[in-house]
Amino acid sequence: MNNAYSTAAYRLYDEKADFDKKAQGIAVGLTVGSWTELPEAAKQQMQRHLGQVVNVDVHEPVNGAPGERYADITVAYPDVNFSRDLPALLVTTFGKLSMDGRIKLIDLQPSSDFLGAFPGPKFGIKGVRDLLGVYDRPLVMSIFKSVIGHELQGLREQFLQQALGGVDLIKDDEILFENPLTPLEQRVKVCMDAAREAEQTTGQKLIYFTNLTGSTFKLKENAKRAIDAGANGLLFNVIAYGFDALAELAADPGINVPIAAHPAMAGALYPSQHYGIAAPLLLGKLIRIAGADLSLFPSPYGSVVMPKEENLGVMEALLTDALPQKPVFPVPSAGIHPGLVPLIMSDFGPEVVVNAGGGVHGHPGGAAAGGRAFRQAVDAVRHGKTLESYSENHPELRIAIERWGVRTS
Amino acid sequence: MNNAYSTAAYRLYDEKADFDKKAQGIAVGLTVGSWTELPEAAKQQMQRHLGQVVNVDVHEPVNGAPGERYADITVAYPDVNFSRDLPALLVTTFGKLSMDGRIKLIDLQPSSDFLGAFPGPKFGIKGVRDLLGVYDRPLVMSIFKSVIGHELQGLREQFLQQALGGVDLIKDDEILFENPLTPLEQRVKVCMDAAREAEQTTGQKLIYFTNLTGSTFKLKENAKRAIDAGANGLLFNVIAYGFDALAELAADPGINVPIAAHPAMAGALYPSQHYGIAAPLLLGKLIRIAGADLSLFPSPYGSVVMPKEENLGVMEALLTDALPQKPVFPVPSAGIHPGLVPLIMSDFGPEVVVNAGGGVHGHPGGAAAGGRAFRQAVDAVRHGKTLESYSENHPELRIAIERWGVRTS
C-alpha cells in the first residue's frame, strides 16, 4: 500500500451470507466498482483506488443458544478516492452500503492525512476550563426549564436564577428557534447581562450556549451576529445540519466561542442493533473531528437512556489521546439530579460536565438552590465525603437528596 | 385553535406504557415544557404554544399471537414555536424524542403555512419532461459503471456509450468527489460534449446529473461552477448534508437545473422497525418539500431492497396532489434490468424513471445496446406487447432477457 487508507468497521447480520465474499464485494463495489474482469493494464492503474478487506470476524450463534449470526468487517478505503470532508467519508463508507441489508456502521478510523484536514475543537476541555478559570472539578451546566412562549424578561429571570446557583454553563433549549418574543441578539444581550449580574454575587464566570439555528447557508452569519451581541458559546443541532456544517463553523476563525453539539435526532441513528451508526462514532468521534467543544448525549441514568457501555464508548472517543483533535467535554444528559453526581464522577472521571434541567429547576428551593446543590454534590465527592455526610452542613444538597435520593450504581 | 399546527405521527413500542399519558408528555414536553403546574395566567399566555394530542391508537398484541404492543400517536405542534425551515421542524418533532425509547417517526404533516415557505422542485416531473421533450413514456436513466480512478477520456467514452443507447438521463456515481483525474468543470465539459455527439445520432436530449460535493458552505458556488461549465443537472447526497441544504439549493434562482436526490446514508435511518424515520417521509415527502426533482431510493426488485409497500409509500408521497410542491419523479434503483420494466411500469405507473447501472453496462452487446434494450422494453409495455414477443424483432431486448430473464411479480 503506497498511499493512505481510512478504514470503516461494520457489523453485518445475516443468517447465511458468505461474509468473506460480502466483504470483498464492499471493498470493490464502493471503490473501483469491478475488479476480477478488469484487464491487467487496468488493474495496475486501478490498484491504488481499490478498497482492501482488513478483517472479517464471523460470529456464529452457538447451537441452541439465543443470538444472531453476524460478522464484524473492516474495510480500508484509499484516501485518494474522496475529498477531505465528512460527507465524502460518510457517503463513501456508508452511503449505498447503509441500505444493503442489516448493517450498522460501528467505527471509522480516518487516516492521519484525512484527520489532518480537521482542526477540531478550538477550545476543547482545556480551552473551556481556561475561559472559566475552573480546573479542579467537573463543570456544572443547567438548561432553561422552558423557553417557548416566554418573553425576554422571563428568560432573563430564569437565566439569573440558574446563574446565581453557581453553575458554569447555561444552554438554550435546542427547540428555541428564531422567534419574535426572544430574538437571537436580544436574547443574548439580556442573558449575558444576567450573567454579569450573577457574577457580582458568585464571583464566577459563565458560558451561555445560544442555540444557533436558521438556514444552513446563514449559519455563519447568525453565529457572528450572536457573538457580536455578546454570546460566549453556541449550541448546535449537528445531526439536523450535518457534520460538515459543524466542521466549517468550528474551523472559522471568526467563530471564536465554544460550540456545544446537541444530539437532537441522533436517536434516529444510533439505538438500533441492526442499522445506523454506533453512538461512540456518531456522538463521540465524529463530533470531535468536526470540532464541537462539548458533546451532549443521553445519560445511562435517567429516562432518556443509552446503555452505560455505549456511554463510556462515547466518552472514550471524546477523550482518547489517539486523535489529533483536542479532547471534548462529555455531557451525559437527561434525568440528572444531585444524588447522581458521585456515580457520574465515578463513571466519567474528572473531565465531565454535570448537566441538568429538572434537577436544577425542580429543587424545592428554586433554580439557584438547585445549582448550589449540584455544586455541593461535586464538592462532596472532591473532598471524599458521602453526599449524606456533606449534606449535614449544606442545606441545598440535603433538600435535593431528600427529594431525589442518592444513587450509587 | 386560532393558529396553525403541523402534526407528527409516531409509532411507539412499549410493553406496558400508558400511551395516552406518553402522548400528553410529548405534546407538553416538546412545546411549553410544563403545563399542569402553571398558574392560570401563564396558561392563558402559553395556550397558543402548547402541543395537542390528536390521536392515540393502541395496538395490543392478541393473546398468544406474535407481535409487539405499540401505539400510533399523532401530535400537533403550533407553528408559532418554530421557524420555517426543515431543521426546526425535525428538531421540534423528533429531536430529543428520537432518543426516548423505541420510537419511529412515521409522518409529518406540516401546516399549509409552513409548506408555503418551500417553493419545492423547480422542475418536477413536468419540468423534467419539458426539458427532454418526452411525454409518453417512463424515462430511462443510466449510471456510470465505474468512475473512480478513470481519466476524462475514459469517462467521456463511458458517457457516450450510455448516451448512444437512447437513455434520457445519466448520473454520476454518488461516490465521485472532486478529484484530480476528473475535476468538476472538466468532467461536465467532456460529458456534455459526449451528450451532444450522441444527440446527433439519437436525436435525443439528455440530462447529466453531476455529483455536487464539497464543503457545505460552498455548495451553491460549486453548483454554479458546474452549471457555468454546462451541467444541466445535479446529483446531491441530501442525507449527508441535511434537508435544508437541498431546500436552499432548490430555492436558489441561479441553480436552474433539475436536482436528483441520492439516498446515500438513508439506510441508517429508515429500515429499522423501532427507530428512525419512515421511508415515505424520508425519501418521499421531505425530499419533495425540500425541492429535488427526482428522488432515488432502493427498489423492491434487486439486491438492495426496500419492501414494496414502503416503495409505494415513497411513490405516493412524491406524486400525491395533497402537497403544494410539484410532483417529483420516483427513481426506484438497484438491481434493475430490462426484464423488470413491465413490473416497474405496473407498480409505479407512467411517472417513473427506470434507472440501471449493471443492467445497462452488463448487456453482452455493451452499454449502448443495454440502453436500447431498456428503451425497447419500455416500448413493448407501451404497445401492450410482452417482452418476449417484442424481442423477436428487437435483438438488444432479446439478448437482455436471455441474460436476465423476465420477472412478472
PDB file of N, CA and C in Angstrom, chain B residues 175-258:
ATOM      1  N   ILE B 175     -20.368   8.459  -5.286  1.00  0.00           N
ATOM      2  CA  ILE B 175     -19.070   8.486  -4.585  1.00  0.00           C
ATOM      3  C   ILE B 175     -17.967   9.122  -5.437  1.00  0.00           C
ATOM      4  N   LEU B 176     -18.365   9.849  -6.475  1.00  0.00           N
ATOM      5  CA  LEU B 176     -17.354  10.587  -7.250  1.00  0.00           C
ATOM      6  C   LEU B 176     -17.242  11.998  -6.689  1.00  0.00           C
ATOM      7  N   PHE B 177     -16.138  12.262  -6.028  1.00  0.00           N
ATOM      8  CA  PHE B 177     -15.933  13.567  -5.405  1.00  0.00           C
ATOM      9  C   PHE B 177     -14.935  14.367  -6.229  1.00  0.00           C
ATOM     10  N   GLU B 178     -14.682  15.590  -5.803  1.00  0.00           N
ATOM     11  CA  GLU B 178     -13.702  16.403  -6.501  1.00  0.00           C
ATOM     12  C   GLU B 178     -12.364  15.659  -6.471  1.00  0.00           C
ATOM     13  N   ASN B 179     -11.738  15.496  -7.638  1.00  0.00           N
ATOM     14  CA  ASN B 179     -10.512  14.699  -7.720  1.00  0.00           C
ATOM     15  C   ASN B 179      -9.687  15.169  -8.897  1.00  0.00           C
ATOM     16  N   PRO B 180      -8.390  14.905  -8.850  1.00  0.00           N
ATOM     17  CA  PRO B 180      -7.506  15.444  -9.891  1.00  0.00           C
ATOM     18  C   PRO B 180      -7.742  14.834 -11.271  1.00  0.00           C
ATOM     19  N   LEU B 181      -8.241  13.602 -11.351  1.00  0.00           N
ATOM     20  CA  LEU B 181      -8.423  12.965 -12.661  1.00  0.00           C
ATOM     21  C   LEU B 181      -9.614  13.546 -13.421  1.00  0.00           C
ATOM     22  N   THR B 182     -10.717  13.754 -12.707  1.00  0.00           N
ATOM     23  CA  THR B 182     -11.929  14.237 -13.376  1.00  0.00           C
ATOM     24  C   THR B 182     -12.566  15.371 -12.573  1.00  0.00           C
ATOM     25  N   PRO B 183     -11.868  16.513 -12.503  1.00  0.00           N
ATOM     26  CA  PRO B 183     -12.413  17.632 -11.721  1.00  0.00           C
ATOM     27  C   PRO B 183     -13.739  18.129 -12.308  1.00  0.00           C
ATOM     28  N   LEU B 184     -14.544  18.689 -11.417  1.00  0.00           N
ATOM     29  CA  LEU B 184     -15.928  19.036 -11.734  1.00  0.00           C
ATOM     30  C   LEU B 184     -16.127  19.673 -13.108  1.00  0.00           C
ATOM     31  N   GLU B 185     -15.468  20.794 -13.338  1.00  0.00           N
ATOM     32  CA  GLU B 185     -15.781  21.541 -14.558  1.00  0.00           C
ATOM     33  C   GLU B 185     -15.341  20.800 -15.824  1.00  0.00           C
ATOM     34  N   GLN B 186     -14.195  20.129 -15.730  1.00  0.00           N
ATOM     35  CA  GLN B 186     -13.735  19.387 -16.913  1.00  0.00           C
ATOM     36  C   GLN B 186     -14.610  18.170 -17.165  1.00  0.00           C
ATOM     37  N   ARG B 187     -15.047  17.549 -16.085  1.00  0.00           N
ATOM     38  CA  ARG B 187     -15.941  16.395 -16.211  1.00  0.00           C
ATOM     39  C   ARG B 187     -17.239  16.809 -16.902  1.00  0.00           C
ATOM     40  N   VAL B 188     -17.777  17.925 -16.436  1.00  0.00           N
ATOM     41  CA  VAL B 188     -19.013  18.422 -17.049  1.00  0.00           C
ATOM     42  C   VAL B 188     -18.783  18.686 -18.537  1.00  0.00           C
ATOM     43  N   LYS B 189     -17.667  19.310 -18.863  1.00  0.00           N
ATOM     44  CA  LYS B 189     -17.423  19.671 -20.269  1.00  0.00           C
ATOM     45  C   LYS B 189     -17.329  18.441 -21.157  1.00  0.00           C
ATOM     46  N   VAL B 190     -16.557  17.448 -20.736  1.00  0.00           N
ATOM     47  CA  VAL B 190     -16.401  16.288 -21.626  1.00  0.00           C
ATOM     48  C   VAL B 190     -17.693  15.478 -21.707  1.00  0.00           C
ATOM     49  N   CYS B 191     -18.428  15.404 -20.601  1.00  0.00           N
ATOM     50  CA  CYS B 191     -19.673  14.618 -20.642  1.00  0.00           C
ATOM     51  C   CYS B 191     -20.733  15.325 -21.480  1.00  0.00           C
ATOM     52  N   MET B 192     -20.856  16.636 -21.329  1.00  0.00           N
ATOM     53  CA  MET B 192     -21.852  17.343 -22.125  1.00  0.00           C
ATOM     54  C   MET B 192     -21.463  17.345 -23.604  1.00  0.00           C
ATOM     55  N   ASP B 193     -20.178  17.316 -23.869  1.00  0.00           N
ATOM     56  CA  ASP B 193     -19.709  17.196 -25.246  1.00  0.00           C
ATOM     57  C   ASP B 193     -20.114  15.826 -25.823  1.00  0.00           C
ATOM     58  N   ALA B 194     -19.956  14.797 -24.996  1.00  0.00           N
ATOM     59  CA  ALA B 194     -20.385  13.460 -25.435  1.00  0.00           C
ATOM     60  C   ALA B 194     -21.897  13.413 -25.634  1.00  0.00           C
ATOM     61  N   ALA B 195     -22.617  14.142 -24.784  1.00  0.00           N
ATOM     62  CA  ALA B 195     -24.080  14.180 -24.924  1.00  0.00           C
ATOM     63  C   ALA B 195     -24.470  14.786 -26.282  1.00  0.00           C
ATOM     64  N   ARG B 196     -23.779  15.857 -26.662  1.00  0.00           N
ATOM     65  CA  ARG B 196     -24.072  16.489 -27.958  1.00  0.00           C
ATOM     66  C   ARG B 196     -23.707  15.560 -29.118  1.00  0.00           C
ATOM     67  N   GLU B 197     -22.602  14.872 -28.958  1.00  0.00           N
ATOM     68  CA  GLU B 197     -22.202  13.930 -30.009  1.00  0.00           C
ATOM     69  C   GLU B 197     -23.264  12.840 -30.182  1.00  0.00           C
ATOM     70  N   ALA B 198     -23.725  12.311 -29.043  1.00  0.00           N
ATOM     71  CA  ALA B 198     -24.734  11.244 -29.122  1.00  0.00           C
ATOM     72  C   ALA B 198     -26.042  11.759 -29.709  1.00  0.00           C
ATOM     73  N   GLU B 199     -26.372  13.011 -29.388  1.00  0.00           N
ATOM     74  CA  GLU B 199     -27.639  13.575 -29.854  1.00  0.00           C
ATOM     75  C   GLU B 199     -27.701  13.596 -31.383  1.00  0.00           C
ATOM     76  N   GLN B 200     -26.523  13.767 -32.014  1.00  0.00           N
ATOM     77  CA  GLN B 200     -26.501  13.761 -33.478  1.00  0.00           C
ATOM     78  C   GLN B 200     -26.913  12.402 -34.033  1.00  0.00           C
ATOM     79  N   THR B 201     -26.694  11.354 -33.281  1.00  0.00           N
ATOM     80  CA  THR B 201     -27.109  10.021 -33.697  1.00  0.00           C
ATOM     81  C   THR B 201     -28.534   9.700 -33.255  1.00  0.00           C
ATOM     82  N   THR B 202     -28.812  10.002 -31.976  1.00  0.00           N
ATOM     83  CA  THR B 202     -30.097   9.577 -31.406  1.00  0.00           C
ATOM     84  C   THR B 202     -31.205  10.588 -31.643  1.00  0.00           C
ATOM     85  N   GLY B 203     -30.835  11.839 -31.896  1.00  0.00           N
ATOM     86  CA  GLY B 203     -31.842  12.884 -31.994  1.00  0.00           C
ATOM     87  C   GLY B 203     -32.517  13.191 -30.666  1.00  0.00           C
ATOM     88  N   GLN B 204     -31.853  12.821 -29.585  1.00  0.00           N
ATOM     89  CA  GLN B 204     -32.477  12.881 -28.260  1.00  0.00           C
ATOM     90  C   GLN B 204     -31.737  13.812 -27.321  1.00  0.00           C
ATOM     91  N   LYS B 205     -32.496  14.539 -26.541  1.00  0.00           N
ATOM     92  CA  LYS B 205     -31.882  15.334 -25.471  1.00  0.00           C
ATOM     93  C   LYS B 205     -31.521  14.421 -24.297  1.00  0.00           C
ATOM     94  N   LEU B 206     -30.655  14.930 -23.444  1.00  0.00           N
ATOM     95  CA  LEU B 206     -30.163  14.122 -22.334  1.00  0.00           C
ATOM     96  C   LEU B 206     -29.792  15.041 -21.179  1.00  0.00           C
ATOM     97  N   ILE B 207     -30.130  14.641 -19.969  1.00  0.00           N
ATOM     98  CA  ILE B 207     -29.702  15.411 -18.782  1.00  0.00           C
ATOM     99  C   ILE B 207     -28.615  14.623 -18.052  1.00  0.00           C
ATOM    100  N   TYR B 208     -27.540  15.335 -17.715  1.00  0.00           N
ATOM    101  CA  TYR B 208     -26.422  14.727 -16.989  1.00  0.00           C
ATOM    102  C   TYR B 208     -26.409  15.275 -15.572  1.00  0.00           C
ATOM    103  N   PHE B 209     -26.598  14.406 -14.596  1.00  0.00           N
ATOM    104  CA  PHE B 209     -26.610  14.815 -13.195  1.00  0.00           C
ATOM    105  C   PHE B 209     -25.200  14.682 -12.617  1.00  0.00           C
ATOM    106  N   THR B 210     -24.534  15.821 -12.540  1.00  0.00           N
ATOM    107  CA  THR B 210     -23.185  15.879 -11.980  1.00  0.00           C
ATOM    108  C   THR B 210     -23.267  15.849 -10.453  1.00  0.00           C
ATOM    109  N   ASN B 211     -22.404  15.086  -9.827  1.00  0.00           N
ATOM    110  CA  ASN B 211     -22.429  14.992  -8.366  1.00  0.00           C
ATOM    111  C   ASN B 211     -21.941  16.296  -7.741  1.00  0.00           C
ATOM    112  N   LEU B 212     -22.822  16.910  -6.940  1.00  0.00           N
ATOM    113  CA  LEU B 212     -22.498  18.161  -6.252  1.00  0.00           C
ATOM    114  C   LEU B 212     -21.922  17.820  -4.883  1.00  0.00           C
ATOM    115  N   THR B 213     -20.660  18.149  -4.661  1.00  0.00           N
ATOM    116  CA  THR B 213     -19.971  17.735  -3.436  1.00  0.00           C
ATOM    117  C   THR B 213     -19.179  18.897  -2.852  1.00  0.00           C
ATOM    118  N   GLY B 214     -18.427  18.590  -1.816  1.00  0.00           N
ATOM    119  CA  GLY B 214     -17.556  19.596  -1.216  1.00  0.00           C
ATOM    120  C   GLY B 214     -18.119  20.126   0.088  1.00  0.00           C
ATOM    121  N   SER B 215     -17.564  21.232   0.531  1.00  0.00           N
ATOM    122  CA  SER B 215     -17.970  21.761   1.826  1.00  0.00           C
ATOM    123  C   SER B 215     -19.353  22.397   1.711  1.00  0.00           C
ATOM    124  N   THR B 216     -20.105  22.287   2.800  1.00  0.00           N
ATOM    125  CA  THR B 216     -21.494  22.743   2.808  1.00  0.00           C
ATOM    126  C   THR B 216     -21.626  24.186   2.332  1.00  0.00           C
ATOM    127  N   PHE B 217     -20.774  25.037   2.889  1.00  0.00           N
ATOM    128  CA  PHE B 217     -20.949  26.457   2.612  1.00  0.00           C
ATOM    129  C   PHE B 217     -20.449  26.846   1.215  1.00  0.00           C
ATOM    130  N   LYS B 218     -19.900  25.881   0.484  1.00  0.00           N
ATOM    131  CA  LYS B 218     -19.538  26.151  -0.918  1.00  0.00           C
ATOM    132  C   LYS B 218     -20.434  25.416  -1.902  1.00  0.00           C
ATOM    133  N   LEU B 219     -21.504  24.796  -1.428  1.00  0.00           N
ATOM    134  CA  LEU B 219     -22.350  24.021  -2.343  1.00  0.00           C
ATOM    135  C   LEU B 219     -22.954  24.892  -3.439  1.00  0.00           C
ATOM    136  N   LYS B 220     -23.422  26.074  -3.070  1.00  0.00           N
ATOM    137  CA  LYS B 220     -24.034  26.942  -4.085  1.00  0.00           C
ATOM    138  C   LYS B 220     -23.004  27.347  -5.137  1.00  0.00           C
ATOM    139  N   GLU B 221     -21.829  27.702  -4.642  1.00  0.00           N
ATOM    140  CA  GLU B 221     -20.753  28.102  -5.548  1.00  0.00           C
ATOM    141  C   GLU B 221     -20.388  26.941  -6.481  1.00  0.00           C
ATOM    142  N   ASN B 222     -20.262  25.747  -5.918  1.00  0.00           N
ATOM    143  CA  ASN B 222     -19.917  24.590  -6.746  1.00  0.00           C
ATOM    144  C   ASN B 222     -21.026  24.263  -7.747  1.00  0.00           C
ATOM    145  N   ALA B 223     -22.267  24.405  -7.310  1.00  0.00           N
ATOM    146  CA  ALA B 223     -23.393  24.166  -8.229  1.00  0.00           C
ATOM    147  C   ALA B 223     -23.316  25.132  -9.407  1.00  0.00           C
ATOM    148  N   LYS B 224     -23.015  26.376  -9.096  1.00  0.00           N
ATOM    149  CA  LYS B 224     -22.969  27.379 -10.171  1.00  0.00           C
ATOM    150  C   LYS B 224     -21.751  27.183 -11.077  1.00  0.00           C
ATOM    151  N   ARG B 225     -20.656  26.731 -10.492  1.00  0.00           N
ATOM    152  CA  ARG B 225     -19.487  26.384 -11.325  1.00  0.00           C
ATOM    153  C   ARG B 225     -19.857  25.269 -12.309  1.00  0.00           C
ATOM    154  N   ALA B 226     -20.550  24.252 -11.800  1.00  0.00           N
ATOM    155  CA  ALA B 226     -20.952  23.144 -12.668  1.00  0.00           C
ATOM    156  C   ALA B 226     -21.887  23.637 -13.771  1.00  0.00           C
ATOM    157  N   ILE B 227     -22.826  24.478 -13.387  1.00  0.00           N
ATOM    158  CA  ILE B 227     -23.799  24.981 -14.368  1.00  0.00           C
ATOM    159  C   ILE B 227     -23.101  25.866 -15.399  1.00  0.00           C
ATOM    160  N   ASP B 228     -22.190  26.710 -14.930  1.00  0.00           N
ATOM    161  CA  ASP B 228     -21.447  27.555 -15.867  1.00  0.00           C
ATOM    162  C   ASP B 228     -20.634  26.706 -16.847  1.00  0.00           C
ATOM    163  N   ALA B 229     -20.188  25.550 -16.387  1.00  0.00           N
ATOM    164  CA  ALA B 229     -19.417  24.667 -17.274  1.00  0.00           C
ATOM    165  C   ALA B 229     -20.331  23.890 -18.217  1.00  0.00           C
ATOM    166  N   GLY B 230     -21.642  24.024 -18.028  1.00  0.00           N
ATOM    167  CA  GLY B 230     -22.568  23.377 -18.952  1.00  0.00           C
ATOM    168  C   GLY B 230     -23.442  22.296 -18.346  1.00  0.00           C
ATOM    169  N   ALA B 231     -23.288  22.017 -17.053  1.00  0.00           N
ATOM    170  CA  ALA B 231     -24.101  20.954 -16.431  1.00  0.00           C
ATOM    171  C   ALA B 231     -25.577  21.287 -16.563  1.00  0.00           C
ATOM    172  N   ASN B 232     -26.371  20.306 -16.932  1.00  0.00           N
ATOM    173  CA  ASN B 232     -27.812  20.535 -16.985  1.00  0.00           C
ATOM    174  C   ASN B 232     -28.574  19.707 -15.958  1.00  0.00           C
ATOM    175  N   GLY B 233     -27.864  19.235 -14.934  1.00  0.00           N
ATOM    176  CA  GLY B 233     -28.492  18.524 -13.818  1.00  0.00           C
ATOM    177  C   GLY B 233     -27.482  18.357 -12.704  1.00  0.00           C
ATOM    178  N   LEU B 234     -27.972  18.174 -11.472  1.00  0.00           N
ATOM    179  CA  LEU B 234     -27.094  17.961 -10.314  1.00  0.00           C
ATOM    180  C   LEU B 234     -27.575  16.755  -9.522  1.00  0.00           C
ATOM    181  N   LEU B 235     -26.630  15.977  -9.041  1.00  0.00           N
ATOM    182  CA  LEU B 235     -26.923  14.888  -8.109  1.00  0.00           C
ATOM    183  C   LEU B 235     -26.501  15.364  -6.731  1.00  0.00           C
ATOM    184  N   PHE B 236     -27.297  15.039  -5.686  1.00  0.00           N
ATOM    185  CA  PHE B 236     -26.991  15.590  -4.365  1.00  0.00           C
ATOM    186  C   PHE B 236     -27.243  14.556  -3.275  1.00  0.00           C
ATOM    187  N   ASN B 237     -26.228  14.343  -2.437  1.00  0.00           N
ATOM    188  CA  ASN B 237     -26.325  13.409  -1.306  1.00  0.00           C
ATOM    189  C   ASN B 237     -27.000  14.110  -0.129  1.00  0.00           C
ATOM    190  N   VAL B 238     -28.302  14.184  -0.188  1.00  0.00           N
ATOM    191  CA  VAL B 238     -29.064  15.049   0.717  1.00  0.00           C
ATOM    192  C   VAL B 238     -28.944  14.634   2.185  1.00  0.00           C
ATOM    193  N   ILE B 239     -28.865  13.340   2.459  1.00  0.00           N
ATOM    194  CA  ILE B 239     -28.844  12.923   3.865  1.00  0.00           C
ATOM    195  C   ILE B 239     -27.549  13.385   4.537  1.00  0.00           C
ATOM    196  N   ALA B 240     -26.452  13.343   3.814  1.00  0.00           N
ATOM    197  CA  ALA B 240     -25.174  13.744   4.398  1.00  0.00           C
ATOM    198  C   ALA B 240     -25.112  15.244   4.680  1.00  0.00           C
ATOM    199  N   TYR B 241     -25.836  16.033   3.893  1.00  0.00           N
ATOM    200  CA  TYR B 241     -25.780  17.490   4.048  1.00  0.00           C
ATOM    201  C   TYR B 241     -26.996  18.069   4.768  1.00  0.00           C
ATOM    202  N   GLY B 242     -28.040  17.288   4.917  1.00  0.00           N
ATOM    203  CA  GLY B 242     -29.243  17.804   5.569  1.00  0.00           C
ATOM    204  C   GLY B 242     -30.259  18.320   4.567  1.00  0.00           C
ATOM    205  N   PHE B 243     -31.528  18.231   4.955  1.00  0.00           N
ATOM    206  CA  PHE B 243     -32.609  18.637   4.047  1.00  0.00           C
ATOM    207  C   PHE B 243     -32.607  20.131   3.776  1.00  0.00           C
ATOM    208  N   ASP B 244     -32.126  20.915   4.742  1.00  0.00           N
ATOM    209  CA  ASP B 244     -32.154  22.355   4.500  1.00  0.00           C
ATOM    210  C   ASP B 244     -31.206  22.766   3.389  1.00  0.00           C
ATOM    211  N   ALA B 245     -30.059  22.107   3.300  1.00  0.00           N
ATOM    212  CA  ALA B 245     -29.126  22.449   2.214  1.00  0.00           C
ATOM    213  C   ALA B 245     -29.811  22.222   0.870  1.00  0.00           C
ATOM    214  N   LEU B 246     -30.511  21.096   0.736  1.00  0.00           N
ATOM    215  CA  LEU B 246     -31.252  20.841  -0.506  1.00  0.00           C
ATOM    216  C   LEU B 246     -32.305  21.915  -0.739  1.00  0.00           C
ATOM    217  N   ALA B 247     -33.035  22.253   0.311  1.00  0.00           N
ATOM    218  CA  ALA B 247     -34.111  23.245   0.158  1.00  0.00           C
ATOM    219  C   ALA B 247     -33.554  24.581  -0.327  1.00  0.00           C
ATOM    220  N   GLU B 248     -32.395  24.942   0.192  1.00  0.00           N
ATOM    221  CA  GLU B 248     -31.835  26.232  -0.212  1.00  0.00           C
ATOM    222  C   GLU B 248     -31.229  26.193  -1.609  1.00  0.00           C
ATOM    223  N   LEU B 249     -30.660  25.061  -1.981  1.00  0.00           N
ATOM    224  CA  LEU B 249     -30.165  24.920  -3.356  1.00  0.00           C
ATOM    225  C   LEU B 249     -31.332  24.988  -4.335  1.00  0.00           C
ATOM    226  N   ALA B 250     -32.405  24.267  -3.987  1.00  0.00           N
ATOM    227  CA  ALA B 250     -33.553  24.221  -4.901  1.00  0.00           C
ATOM    228  C   ALA B 250     -34.230  25.576  -5.023  1.00  0.00           C
ATOM    229  N   ALA B 251     -34.156  26.367  -3.955  1.00  0.00           N
ATOM    230  CA  ALA B 251     -34.835  27.668  -3.977  1.00  0.00           C
ATOM    231  C   ALA B 251     -33.997  28.755  -4.643  1.00  0.00           C
ATOM    232  N   ASP B 252     -32.735  28.474  -4.919  1.00  0.00           N
ATOM    233  CA  ASP B 252     -31.852  29.492  -5.483  1.00  0.00           C
ATOM    234  C   ASP B 252     -32.152  29.666  -6.976  1.00  0.00           C
ATOM    235  N   PRO B 253     -32.550  30.877  -7.374  1.00  0.00           N
ATOM    236  CA  PRO B 253     -32.897  31.068  -8.793  1.00  0.00           C
ATOM    237  C   PRO B 253     -31.707  30.846  -9.721  1.00  0.00           C
ATOM    238  N   GLY B 254     -30.498  30.967  -9.214  1.00  0.00           N
ATOM    239  CA  GLY B 254     -29.309  30.763 -10.047  1.00  0.00           C
ATOM    240  C   GLY B 254     -29.021  29.293 -10.325  1.00  0.00           C
ATOM    241  N   ILE B 255     -29.672  28.396  -9.567  1.00  0.00           N
ATOM    242  CA  ILE B 255     -29.445  26.964  -9.796  1.00  0.00           C
ATOM    243  C   ILE B 255     -30.634  26.444 -10.595  1.00  0.00           C
ATOM    244  N   ASN B 256     -30.567  26.694 -11.881  1.00  0.00           N
ATOM    245  CA  ASN B 256     -31.731  26.492 -12.753  1.00  0.00           C
ATOM    246  C   ASN B 256     -31.657  25.188 -13.532  1.00  0.00           C
ATOM    247  N   VAL B 257     -31.253  24.122 -12.850  1.00  0.00           N
ATOM    248  CA  VAL B 257     -31.227  22.784 -13.460  1.00  0.00           C
ATOM    249  C   VAL B 257     -31.876  21.808 -12.482  1.00  0.00           C
ATOM    250  N   PRO B 258     -32.391  20.673 -12.992  1.00  0.00           N
ATOM    251  CA  PRO B 258     -33.009  19.709 -12.071  1.00  0.00           C
ATOM    252  C   PRO B 258     -31.985  19.111 -11.106  1.00  0.00           C
TER     253      PRO B 258
END
